[in-house]
Tab-separated table of C-alpha atoms in Angstrom:
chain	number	residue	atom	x	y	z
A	13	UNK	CA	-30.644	47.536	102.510
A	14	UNK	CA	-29.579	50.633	104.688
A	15	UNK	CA	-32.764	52.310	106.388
A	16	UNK	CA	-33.055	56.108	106.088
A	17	UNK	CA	-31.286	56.838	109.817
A	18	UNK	CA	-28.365	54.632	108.201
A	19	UNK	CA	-28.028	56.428	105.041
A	20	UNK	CA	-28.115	59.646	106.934
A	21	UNK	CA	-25.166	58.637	109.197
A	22	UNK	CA	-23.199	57.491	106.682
A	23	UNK	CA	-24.210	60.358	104.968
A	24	UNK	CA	-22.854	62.373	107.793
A	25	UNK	CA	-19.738	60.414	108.222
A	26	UNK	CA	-19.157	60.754	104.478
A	27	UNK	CA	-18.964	64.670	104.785
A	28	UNK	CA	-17.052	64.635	108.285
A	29	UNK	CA	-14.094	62.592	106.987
A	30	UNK	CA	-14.545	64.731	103.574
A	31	UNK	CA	-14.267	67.586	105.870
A	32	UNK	CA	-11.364	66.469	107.760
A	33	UNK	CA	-9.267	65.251	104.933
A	34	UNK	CA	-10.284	69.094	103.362
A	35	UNK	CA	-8.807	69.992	106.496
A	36	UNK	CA	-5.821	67.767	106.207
A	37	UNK	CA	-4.522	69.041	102.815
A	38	UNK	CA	-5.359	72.660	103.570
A	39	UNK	CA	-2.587	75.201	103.302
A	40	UNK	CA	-0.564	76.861	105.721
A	41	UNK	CA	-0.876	80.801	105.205
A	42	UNK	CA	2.167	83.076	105.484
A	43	UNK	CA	1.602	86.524	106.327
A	44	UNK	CA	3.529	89.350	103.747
A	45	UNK	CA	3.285	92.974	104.606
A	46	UNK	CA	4.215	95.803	102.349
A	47	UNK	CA	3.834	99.016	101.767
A	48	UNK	CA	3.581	99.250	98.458
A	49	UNK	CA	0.272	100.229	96.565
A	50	UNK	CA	-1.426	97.273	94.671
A	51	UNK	CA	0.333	98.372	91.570
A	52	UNK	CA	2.901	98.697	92.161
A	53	UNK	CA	6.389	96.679	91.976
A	54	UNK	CA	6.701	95.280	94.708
A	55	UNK	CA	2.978	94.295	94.897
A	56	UNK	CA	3.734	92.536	91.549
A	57	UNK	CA	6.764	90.671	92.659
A	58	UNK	CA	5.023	89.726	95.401
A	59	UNK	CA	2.523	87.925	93.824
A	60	UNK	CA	4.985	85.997	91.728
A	61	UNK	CA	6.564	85.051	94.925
A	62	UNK	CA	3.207	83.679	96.322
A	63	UNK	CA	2.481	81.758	93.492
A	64	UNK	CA	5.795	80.328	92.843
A	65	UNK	CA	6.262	79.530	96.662
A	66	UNK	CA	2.550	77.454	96.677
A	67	UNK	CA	4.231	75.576	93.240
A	68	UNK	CA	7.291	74.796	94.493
A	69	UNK	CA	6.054	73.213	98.117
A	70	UNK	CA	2.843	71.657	96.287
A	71	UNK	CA	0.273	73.520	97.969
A	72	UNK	CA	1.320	73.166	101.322
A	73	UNK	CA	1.781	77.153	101.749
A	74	UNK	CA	-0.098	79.897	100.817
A	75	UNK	CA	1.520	83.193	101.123
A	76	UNK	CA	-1.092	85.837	101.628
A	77	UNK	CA	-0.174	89.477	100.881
A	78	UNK	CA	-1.013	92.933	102.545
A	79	UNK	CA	0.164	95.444	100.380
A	80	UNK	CA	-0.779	99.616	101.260
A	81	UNK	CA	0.756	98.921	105.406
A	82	UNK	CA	-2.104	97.437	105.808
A	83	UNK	CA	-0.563	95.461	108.637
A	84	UNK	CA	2.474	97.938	109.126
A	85	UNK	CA	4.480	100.173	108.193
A	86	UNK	CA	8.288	99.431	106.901
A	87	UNK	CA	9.731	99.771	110.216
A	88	UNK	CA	6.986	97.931	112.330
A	89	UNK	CA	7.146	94.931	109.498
A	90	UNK	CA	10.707	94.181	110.474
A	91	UNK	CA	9.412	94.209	114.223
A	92	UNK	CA	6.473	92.011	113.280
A	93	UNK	CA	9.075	89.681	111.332
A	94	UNK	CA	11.154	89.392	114.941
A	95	UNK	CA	7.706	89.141	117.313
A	96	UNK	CA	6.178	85.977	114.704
A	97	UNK	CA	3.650	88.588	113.473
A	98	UNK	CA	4.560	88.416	109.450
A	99	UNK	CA	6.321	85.892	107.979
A	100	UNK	CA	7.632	88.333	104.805
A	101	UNK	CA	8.011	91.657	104.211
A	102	UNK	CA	10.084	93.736	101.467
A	103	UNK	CA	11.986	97.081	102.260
A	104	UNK	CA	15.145	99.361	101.923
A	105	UNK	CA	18.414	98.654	102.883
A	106	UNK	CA	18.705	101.388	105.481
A	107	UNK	CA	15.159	100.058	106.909
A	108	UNK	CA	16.699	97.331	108.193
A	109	UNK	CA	19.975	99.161	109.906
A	110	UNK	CA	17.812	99.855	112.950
A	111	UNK	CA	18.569	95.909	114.044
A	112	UNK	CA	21.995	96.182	111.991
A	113	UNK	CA	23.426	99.604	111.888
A	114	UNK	CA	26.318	98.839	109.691
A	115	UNK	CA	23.669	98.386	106.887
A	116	UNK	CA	23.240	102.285	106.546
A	117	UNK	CA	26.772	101.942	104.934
A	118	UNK	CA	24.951	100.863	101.729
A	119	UNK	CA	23.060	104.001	101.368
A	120	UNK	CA	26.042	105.659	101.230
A	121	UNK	CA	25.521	108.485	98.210
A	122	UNK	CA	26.935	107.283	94.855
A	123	UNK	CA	28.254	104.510	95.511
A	124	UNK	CA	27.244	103.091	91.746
A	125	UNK	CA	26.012	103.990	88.788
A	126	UNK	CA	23.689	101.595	86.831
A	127	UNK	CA	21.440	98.647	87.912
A	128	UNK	CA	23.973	96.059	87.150
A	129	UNK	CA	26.398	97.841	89.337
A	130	UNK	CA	24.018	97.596	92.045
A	131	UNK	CA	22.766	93.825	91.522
A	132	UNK	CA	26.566	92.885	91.503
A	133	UNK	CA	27.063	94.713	94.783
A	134	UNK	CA	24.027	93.305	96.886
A	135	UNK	CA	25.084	89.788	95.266
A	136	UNK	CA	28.332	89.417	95.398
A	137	UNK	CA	29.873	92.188	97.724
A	138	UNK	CA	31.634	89.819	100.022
A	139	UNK	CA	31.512	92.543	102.884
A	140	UNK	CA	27.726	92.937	102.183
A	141	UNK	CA	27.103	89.455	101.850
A	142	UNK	CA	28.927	88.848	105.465
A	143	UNK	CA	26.745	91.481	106.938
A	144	UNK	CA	23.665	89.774	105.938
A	145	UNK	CA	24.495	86.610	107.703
A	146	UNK	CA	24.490	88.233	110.721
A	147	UNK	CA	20.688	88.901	110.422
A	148	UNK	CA	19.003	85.584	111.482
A	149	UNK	CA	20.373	86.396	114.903
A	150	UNK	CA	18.400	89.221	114.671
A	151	UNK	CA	15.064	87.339	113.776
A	152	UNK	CA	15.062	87.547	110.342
A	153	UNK	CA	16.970	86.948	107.374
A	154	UNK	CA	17.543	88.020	103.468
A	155	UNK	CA	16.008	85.511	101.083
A	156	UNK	CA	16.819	87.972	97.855
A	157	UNK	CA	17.190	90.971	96.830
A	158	UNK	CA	13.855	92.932	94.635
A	159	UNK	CA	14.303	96.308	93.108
A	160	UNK	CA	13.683	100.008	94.005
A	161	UNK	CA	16.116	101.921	92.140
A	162	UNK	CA	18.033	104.632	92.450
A	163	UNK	CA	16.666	107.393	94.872
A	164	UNK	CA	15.427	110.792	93.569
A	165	UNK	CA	13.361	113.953	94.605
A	166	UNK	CA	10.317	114.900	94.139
A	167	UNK	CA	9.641	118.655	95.757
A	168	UNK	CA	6.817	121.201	95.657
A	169	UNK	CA	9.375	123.788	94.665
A	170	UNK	CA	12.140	123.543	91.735
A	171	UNK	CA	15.402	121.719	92.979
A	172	UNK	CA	18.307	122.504	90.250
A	173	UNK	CA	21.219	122.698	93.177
A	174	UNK	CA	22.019	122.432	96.464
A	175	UNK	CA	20.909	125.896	97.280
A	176	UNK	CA	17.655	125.734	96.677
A	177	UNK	CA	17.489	123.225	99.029
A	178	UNK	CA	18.830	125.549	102.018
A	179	UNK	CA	14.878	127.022	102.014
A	180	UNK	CA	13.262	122.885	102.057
A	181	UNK	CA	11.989	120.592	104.629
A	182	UNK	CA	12.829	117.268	103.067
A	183	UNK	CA	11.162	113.761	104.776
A	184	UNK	CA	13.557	111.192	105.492
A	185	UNK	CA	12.827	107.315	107.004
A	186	UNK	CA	14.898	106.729	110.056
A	187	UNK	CA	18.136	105.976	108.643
A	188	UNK	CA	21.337	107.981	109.794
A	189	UNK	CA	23.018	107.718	106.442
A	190	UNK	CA	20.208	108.616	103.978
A	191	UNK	CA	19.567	111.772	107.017
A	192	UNK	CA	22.925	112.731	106.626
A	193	UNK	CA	22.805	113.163	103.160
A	194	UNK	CA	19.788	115.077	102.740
A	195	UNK	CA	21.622	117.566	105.150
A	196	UNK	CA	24.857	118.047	103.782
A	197	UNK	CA	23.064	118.389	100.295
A	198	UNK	CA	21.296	121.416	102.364
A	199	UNK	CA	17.603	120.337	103.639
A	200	UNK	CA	16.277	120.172	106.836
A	201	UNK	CA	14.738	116.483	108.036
A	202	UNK	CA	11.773	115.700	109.181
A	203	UNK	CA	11.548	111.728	109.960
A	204	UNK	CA	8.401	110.702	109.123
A	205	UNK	CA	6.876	106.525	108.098
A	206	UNK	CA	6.142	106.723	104.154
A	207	UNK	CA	2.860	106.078	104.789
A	208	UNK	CA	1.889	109.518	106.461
A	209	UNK	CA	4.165	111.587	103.496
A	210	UNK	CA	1.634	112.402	100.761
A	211	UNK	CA	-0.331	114.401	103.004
A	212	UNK	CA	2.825	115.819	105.494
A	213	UNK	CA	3.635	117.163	101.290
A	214	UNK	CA	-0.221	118.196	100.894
A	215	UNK	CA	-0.364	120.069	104.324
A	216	UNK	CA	2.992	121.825	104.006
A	217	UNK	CA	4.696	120.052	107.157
A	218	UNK	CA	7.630	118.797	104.641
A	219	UNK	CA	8.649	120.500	100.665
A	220	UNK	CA	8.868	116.951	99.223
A	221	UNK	CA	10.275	113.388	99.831
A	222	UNK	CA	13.558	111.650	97.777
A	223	UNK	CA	12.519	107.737	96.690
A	224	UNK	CA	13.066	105.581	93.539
A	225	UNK	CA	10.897	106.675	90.345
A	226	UNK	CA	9.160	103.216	90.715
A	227	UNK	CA	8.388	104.329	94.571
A	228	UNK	CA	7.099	107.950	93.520
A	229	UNK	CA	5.016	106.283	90.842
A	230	UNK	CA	3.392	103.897	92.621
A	231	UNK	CA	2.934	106.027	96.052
A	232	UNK	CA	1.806	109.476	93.662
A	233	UNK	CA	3.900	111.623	95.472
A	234	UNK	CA	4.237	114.096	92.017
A	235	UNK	CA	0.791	114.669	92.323
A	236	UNK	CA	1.731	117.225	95.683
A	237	UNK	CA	5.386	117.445	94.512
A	238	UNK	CA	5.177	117.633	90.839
A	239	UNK	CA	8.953	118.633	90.558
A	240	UNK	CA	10.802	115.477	89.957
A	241	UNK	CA	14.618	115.562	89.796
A	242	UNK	CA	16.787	112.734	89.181
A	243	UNK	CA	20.111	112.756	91.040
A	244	UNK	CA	20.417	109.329	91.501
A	245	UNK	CA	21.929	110.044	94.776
A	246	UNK	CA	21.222	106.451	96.197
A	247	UNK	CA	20.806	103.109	95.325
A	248	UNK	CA	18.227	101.530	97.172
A	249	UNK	CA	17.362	98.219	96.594
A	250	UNK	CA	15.011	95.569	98.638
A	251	UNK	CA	16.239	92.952	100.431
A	252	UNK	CA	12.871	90.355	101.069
A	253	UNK	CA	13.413	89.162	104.194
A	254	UNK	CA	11.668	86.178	106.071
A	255	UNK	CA	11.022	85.818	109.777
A	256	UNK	CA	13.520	83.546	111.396
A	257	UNK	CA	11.161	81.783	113.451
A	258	UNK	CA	9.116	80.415	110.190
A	259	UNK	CA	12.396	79.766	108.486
A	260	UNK	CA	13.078	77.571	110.981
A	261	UNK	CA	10.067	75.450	110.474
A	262	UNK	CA	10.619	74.596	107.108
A	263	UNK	CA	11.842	71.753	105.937
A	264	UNK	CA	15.217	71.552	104.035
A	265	UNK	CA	13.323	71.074	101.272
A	266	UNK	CA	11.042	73.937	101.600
A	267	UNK	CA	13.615	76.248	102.389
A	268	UNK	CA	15.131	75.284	99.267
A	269	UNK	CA	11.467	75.842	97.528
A	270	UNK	CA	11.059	79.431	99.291
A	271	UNK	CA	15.048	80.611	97.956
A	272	UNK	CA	13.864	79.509	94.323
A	273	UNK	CA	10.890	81.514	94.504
A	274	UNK	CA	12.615	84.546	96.096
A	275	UNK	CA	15.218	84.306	93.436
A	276	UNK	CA	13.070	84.106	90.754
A	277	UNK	CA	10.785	86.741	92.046
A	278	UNK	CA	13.750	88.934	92.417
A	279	UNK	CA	14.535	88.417	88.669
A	280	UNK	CA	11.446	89.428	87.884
A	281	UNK	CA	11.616	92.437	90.227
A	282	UNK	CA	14.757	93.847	88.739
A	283	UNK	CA	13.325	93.727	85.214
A	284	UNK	CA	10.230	95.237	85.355
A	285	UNK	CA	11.950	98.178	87.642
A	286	UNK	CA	14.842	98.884	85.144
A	287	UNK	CA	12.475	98.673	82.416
A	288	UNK	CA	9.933	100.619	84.101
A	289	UNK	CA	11.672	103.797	84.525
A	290	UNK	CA	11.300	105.878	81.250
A	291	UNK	CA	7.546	104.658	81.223
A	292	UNK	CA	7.150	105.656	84.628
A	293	UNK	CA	8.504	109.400	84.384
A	294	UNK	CA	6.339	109.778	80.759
A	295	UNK	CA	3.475	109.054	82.820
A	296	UNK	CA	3.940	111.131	85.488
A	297	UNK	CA	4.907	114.383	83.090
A	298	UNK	CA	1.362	113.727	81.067
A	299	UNK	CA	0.104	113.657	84.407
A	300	UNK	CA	1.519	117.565	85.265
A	301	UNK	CA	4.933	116.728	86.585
A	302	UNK	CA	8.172	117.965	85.114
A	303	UNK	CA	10.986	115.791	84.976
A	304	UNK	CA	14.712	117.814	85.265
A	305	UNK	CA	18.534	115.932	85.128
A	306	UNK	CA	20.380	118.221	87.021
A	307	UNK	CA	23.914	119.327	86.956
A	308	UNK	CA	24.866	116.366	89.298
A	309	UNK	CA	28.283	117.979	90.395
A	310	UNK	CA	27.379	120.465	93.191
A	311	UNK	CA	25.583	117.660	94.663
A	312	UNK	CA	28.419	114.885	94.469
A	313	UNK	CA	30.707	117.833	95.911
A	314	UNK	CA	28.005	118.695	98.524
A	315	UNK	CA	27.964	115.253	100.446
A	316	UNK	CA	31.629	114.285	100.187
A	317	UNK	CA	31.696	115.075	103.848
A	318	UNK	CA	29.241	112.329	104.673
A	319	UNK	CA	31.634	109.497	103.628
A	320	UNK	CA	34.182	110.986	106.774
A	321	UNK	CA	31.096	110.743	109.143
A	322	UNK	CA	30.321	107.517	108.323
A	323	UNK	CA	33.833	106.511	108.826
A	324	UNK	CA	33.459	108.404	112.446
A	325	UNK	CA	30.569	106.184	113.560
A	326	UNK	CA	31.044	103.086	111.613
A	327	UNK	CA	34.881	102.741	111.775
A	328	UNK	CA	37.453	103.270	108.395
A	329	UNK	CA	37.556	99.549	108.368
A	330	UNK	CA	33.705	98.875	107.406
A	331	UNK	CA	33.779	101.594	105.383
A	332	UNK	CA	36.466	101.436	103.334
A	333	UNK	CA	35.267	97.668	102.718
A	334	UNK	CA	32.636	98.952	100.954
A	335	UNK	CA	33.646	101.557	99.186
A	336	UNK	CA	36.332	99.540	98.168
A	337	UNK	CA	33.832	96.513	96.871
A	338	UNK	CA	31.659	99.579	94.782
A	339	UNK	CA	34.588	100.690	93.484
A	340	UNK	CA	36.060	97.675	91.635
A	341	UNK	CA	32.432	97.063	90.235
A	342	UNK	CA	32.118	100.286	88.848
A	343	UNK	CA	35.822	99.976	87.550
A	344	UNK	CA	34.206	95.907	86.450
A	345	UNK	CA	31.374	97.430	84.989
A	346	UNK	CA	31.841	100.705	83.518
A	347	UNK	CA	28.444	102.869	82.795
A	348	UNK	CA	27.777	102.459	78.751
């Protein structure tokens, strides 16, 4: 028989190798930042992500997210994703052309028409698709491609043509192309992180802020610029990217686990955006904005002259690549 100072070692042992073993089999956490609100689409996607990455790698990983820049915002994410500090984060096109300029080419204005347009360019575009792969020397890399939608305005004052933006102060991200754009159409820029926006709007420092419906939404923005007006005048999608340092450390076979879960989590994205839309704007109009299509014309004519700068800086070759890839899709896939 075991005397009480035996039974309370064992006892001990017991709960030490119980302990370690916990220890053992716990996960390994991954870090996502976003900037999203918590409900929001991205936020959503996100958590399909998470739970379809600790599925398909059995529990070994455990992504946890930070939605709101609570770590960072868009721009200081894709530093954190070079310096080990995130593992994921989610963001525009254009907010990853500070590592790879030639990626503002994609926020070229107009360049489709429909969300099928746009997932057969960021899938398939073989000139996109090549620029892409040049990211892991940068420090990070595209796992998939989530949804935004097509970019819009929302201003304090009425916007029905490109002259009532000569008296506007519009807030751009730092991105050459979408800056370019916004003053050709007539505004003056003010660069400014998304997260400081809603009150730059409130204060009067900017007249309003251009940004998918889903972004608007989710961020409120109608609530100090309750004049929404859909030009469409960008499609800007969001490539999920993963730091090349943790990529690294997977194994083949959780690397293949991760791209499953970004894949399917992308599929997921792009539906509930494109679906999202019409619910989206009713909500915001019973909330006190007013929704307006505009004559789109005047504004196509307006930044024609952006496509010759971007040849300028960017060379006719990389640009004409493009344009030439959008084109055949939209000829592929005419709007219905």
């Amino acid at each position: 028989m075991f005397g009480k100072q035996s039974l309370g070692r064992l006892t001990m042992s017991a709960l030490m190798l119980s302990a370690c073993m916990g220890a053992a089999h716990a996960a390994e956490v991954l870090r996502f930042s976003h900037t999203d609100n918590p409900g929001g689409s991205r936020q959503a996607a996100a958590e399909v992500f998470a739970e379809k990455v600790a599925d398909y790698t059995d529990g070994r990983y455990e992504v946890k997210i930070f939605p709101s820049g609570q770590l960072a915002n868009d721009p200081k994410a894709i530093e954190l994703l070079q310096l080990g500090g995130v593992d994921f984060t989610v963001s525009a096109t254009g907010s990853y052309a500070t590592h790879l300029p030639s990626l503002n080419l994609t926020a070229m204005p107009f360049l489709v028409d429909t969300y099928e347009q746009g997932w057969e360019l960021y899938d398939n575009s073989e000139w996109l698709q090549g620029e892409f792969a040049k990211l892991p020397e940068k420090g990070f890399r595209v796992l998939s491609t989530w949804e935004a939608g097509f970019r819009s305005f929302t201003t304090n004052e009425p916007l029905t043509s490109p002259t009532d933006a000569e008296s506007m102060k519009m807030r751009v991200f730092p991105n050459d192309m979408i800056r370019w754009t916004m003053e050709e159409i007539g505004f003056q820029t003010v660069v400014m992180p998304i997260t400081d926006v809603y009150l730059a709007i409130q204060q009067g420092i900017v007249n309003g802020q251009e940004n998918p419906v889903d972004t608007i939404r989710s961020l409120r923005f109608y609530e100090v610029a309750p004049n929404i007006t859909l030009t469409r005048h960008v499609y800007s999608p969001l490539p999920l990217t993963i730091a090349e340092k943790t990529w690294q450390s997977f194994s083949d076979a959780d690397k293949d686990a991760v791209l499953k879960a970004a894949a399917e989590s992308a599929a997921f994205s792009r539906d509930l955006v494109k679906n999202s839309v019409d619910r989206q704007l009713d909500e915001m109009t019973e909330e006190g904005a007013t929704v307006s299509v505009p004559e789109i014309g005047p504004f196509r004519d307006a930044v024609q002259p952006v496509y010759a700068k971007a040849k300028d800086v960017y060379g006719d070759d990389a640009v004409n690549k493009i344009l030439a890839d959008a084109a055949a899709i939209r000829d592929a896939m005419p709007a219905k």
